[in-house]
Amino acid sequence: MDFSNLVAVVTGGSHGIGRATVEKLIAAGATVVVLDLEPAEHGQFVPTDVAEPESVREAIAGVLERHGRLDLAVNCAGITGPPGRLWELDLADYERVMGVNTRGVFLCLKHQLPPMLAQGRGSIVNVASMASMAAAHGLAAYCASKHAVLGLTRTAALECARQGVRVNAVCPAVVDTRMTQSFAEHRDMEKLSKLHPLGRLARPEEVADAILWLLSDQSSFVTGTGLMVDGGFLLA
């Protein structure tokens, strides 16, 4: 895939799936701007809190001012929040997860779509989850937020299809990232691996490959989809 002369933004691009995506986009020729709270090793870094409207607005405005266009976007920033049964979940923790995972995607789409619509071309991939399709014990906020990401993805795809802008999502199962390792303090990693019919966790670069395919013209007739990258998890 060739992304030469294209400008991309990646939220949450400092680590995990986001970082792998940034590296692959750069290797494919794209100019990549990373929007994250943590400094990025690759790409142009802009400190951004995706849950804060003004932070997102300023970040995207800065990309447009510097590069004059926006062709690709990957909304990857996300958190799991502390585990716990729904009735035990603290409201502040629930709102924090929803703020990053759902409001963050909404705010990014709100500011990413207008320049793409003006160009008559663009491709966006939101990082959802297998939790967009199913429930998980102890992760009420995370599941709710990722269900909402898929709803935002489908609505944006429907509203923008005639203007040449595609919006899709990837839905990974458990990926071997820093966030998963933190989450694993409360779970058995070997047991989690065995829940996938392929017998292991996903690697960040495997999810990044799916993201790049959805961004590219190779998926030119795909929009509004939630592409499962789950190692067969939901088949079990």
Phi, psi and omega in degrees: 000137183245118179247025181302140177069012177255146180253129183233146168244142178229116174276149183063032186271011182271344181202169174062220181301319181299314180297315179300322179293317178302313182299318181289323178295317178298316179299331180270006172103358183283152166271121190241130175248125182262124177253112186200165174275338179256140179303144180257144178279339184230148180082179177272125187260131174233113179302125186212134171256107187293344180276354183251118185306314184291326178297316179292315181301314182294322181296312181291321177300322178294321177298315181294322179294321184280321187248344176078003181195166173215117186255325187224147176214140175233116181260096190247344183302131181192158177223160178264325186081166181291143179286154179164151179295150190309314184286351177258354186288130178287137182301321180297321178293319178301313183292328178294315179296314179296325181297314180283309190283325184253304178299324178300315178294318178302312182296320179296313178301318182304323183260340178279325187292315184305313178294327177292318178297322178294326178284336186078021182195141176169160179217131181234139173234123174263137178271105177266228184187162168299338176289355171283343185248344187211171177264165176214133179303133173079007184229048184300313182295316181298313179298316179299316182294321183282330169301318181294324178301319179293323177296317177297319180300311183294321180293314179299319179299316181295317185286338186249357188302317184288346181260011174085014180247126179255143179226122180227176177222153167251146183234083181283156168275218183280126183247143182283085180229174178299320180297320178293320180297324176292316178297328184292349175300338183250001182224164177269112184297323179295320178295318178300318179299318184288344177290342178269125178306331177285352170084014180202171173280159174286152171265145181307321182292335177290321176290321178299322177300318178294321178298314181297323177298316180293327177290330192276168176290349176295339177249035189299341179251023180243121173208147180076014182265155169247096186282116180287128174231069195237010179059023180083013186308313185282357175278335187285000000 
